[in-house]
């Protein structure tokens, strides 16, 4: 693992939490020797402090040249306008500075296996940002109601009926009705078919949808 973090105390804290599970390299100058180390060590994970435009370029290069290396963004705040670019660049998750040790280990473990990590607050921002896409893309608003679109996003996220019902404060019966409407509009019969069609039409983000959908499928989680 490579950690790109300028704050010495924060970096030391991360190393202390993760060093029992990973070999960590943290004294790195991004502009000088990162790619030499990448070539030599081929790390599983790179933790980058915030997602500046310059860092975004590095993320794209890393994911292009080293597809088996996953990128985590370490930040104090998650910006709504940043999420789309981050996912498209290949970011596998966001970790906030105040994350608990146990949750940090869980996040890194998931990401190291090729899965994605976004906490509940991140997903709230994510869904809000994609609702802007709903409003800006005529084809989506003509096809789905806003409620159907939110449910479609949550299906892609891997949520089950009960979780969607609790999050949106809507009855499970109503969720079932809306899902059936989604399936009918897309001419599909299963969640996998619905998500696949939505991804191909770029109505929902590829990275997050594919990761959660097939991870949950492989775990034999109940699919709608």
Short mmCIF file of C-alpha atoms in Angstrom, two decimals, residues 144 152-153 155-157 182-183 186-214 223-224:
data_model
loop_
_atom_site.label_atom_id
_atom_site.label_comp_id
_atom_site.label_asym_id
_atom_site.label_seq_id
_atom_site.Cartn_x
_atom_site.Cartn_y
_atom_site.Cartn_z
CA UNK A 144 -38.81 7.43 -15.10
CA UNK A 152 -33.18 2.41 -9.57
CA UNK A 153 -30.04 4.04 -8.15
CA UNK A 155 -31.04 -1.07 -6.61
CA UNK A 156 -27.72 -0.47 -8.36
CA UNK A 157 -26.18 0.35 -5.00
CA UNK A 182 -39.22 0.20 -13.68
CA UNK A 183 -39.01 -3.36 -15.02
CA UNK A 186 -37.20 -1.26 -19.37
CA UNK A 187 -38.84 -4.47 -20.65
CA UNK A 188 -36.87 -6.59 -18.18
CA UNK A 189 -37.72 -9.14 -15.49
CA UNK A 190 -34.83 -8.99 -13.00
CA UNK A 191 -32.64 -6.53 -11.16
CA UNK A 192 -29.56 -7.66 -13.08
CA UNK A 193 -31.27 -7.02 -16.41
CA UNK A 194 -32.53 -3.61 -15.25
CA UNK A 195 -29.14 -2.45 -13.99
CA UNK A 196 -27.37 -3.81 -17.06
CA UNK A 197 -29.70 -1.87 -19.37
CA UNK A 198 -29.45 1.31 -17.30
CA UNK A 199 -25.64 1.11 -17.25
CA UNK A 200 -25.44 0.55 -21.02
CA UNK A 201 -27.58 3.65 -21.54
CA UNK A 202 -25.42 5.62 -19.07
CA UNK A 203 -28.39 6.42 -16.85
CA UNK A 204 -26.49 5.20 -13.79
CA UNK A 205 -22.74 5.01 -13.06
CA UNK A 206 -20.96 1.92 -14.32
CA UNK A 207 -18.35 1.57 -11.55
CA UNK A 208 -20.62 1.60 -8.52
CA UNK A 209 -23.48 -0.33 -10.11
CA UNK A 210 -21.40 -3.19 -11.47
CA UNK A 211 -19.37 -3.53 -8.29
CA UNK A 212 -22.32 -3.71 -5.89
CA UNK A 213 -24.56 -5.69 -8.19
CA UNK A 214 -22.22 -8.55 -8.83
CA UNK A 223 -32.15 -9.97 -5.75
CA UNK A 224 -35.36 -8.28 -6.80
#
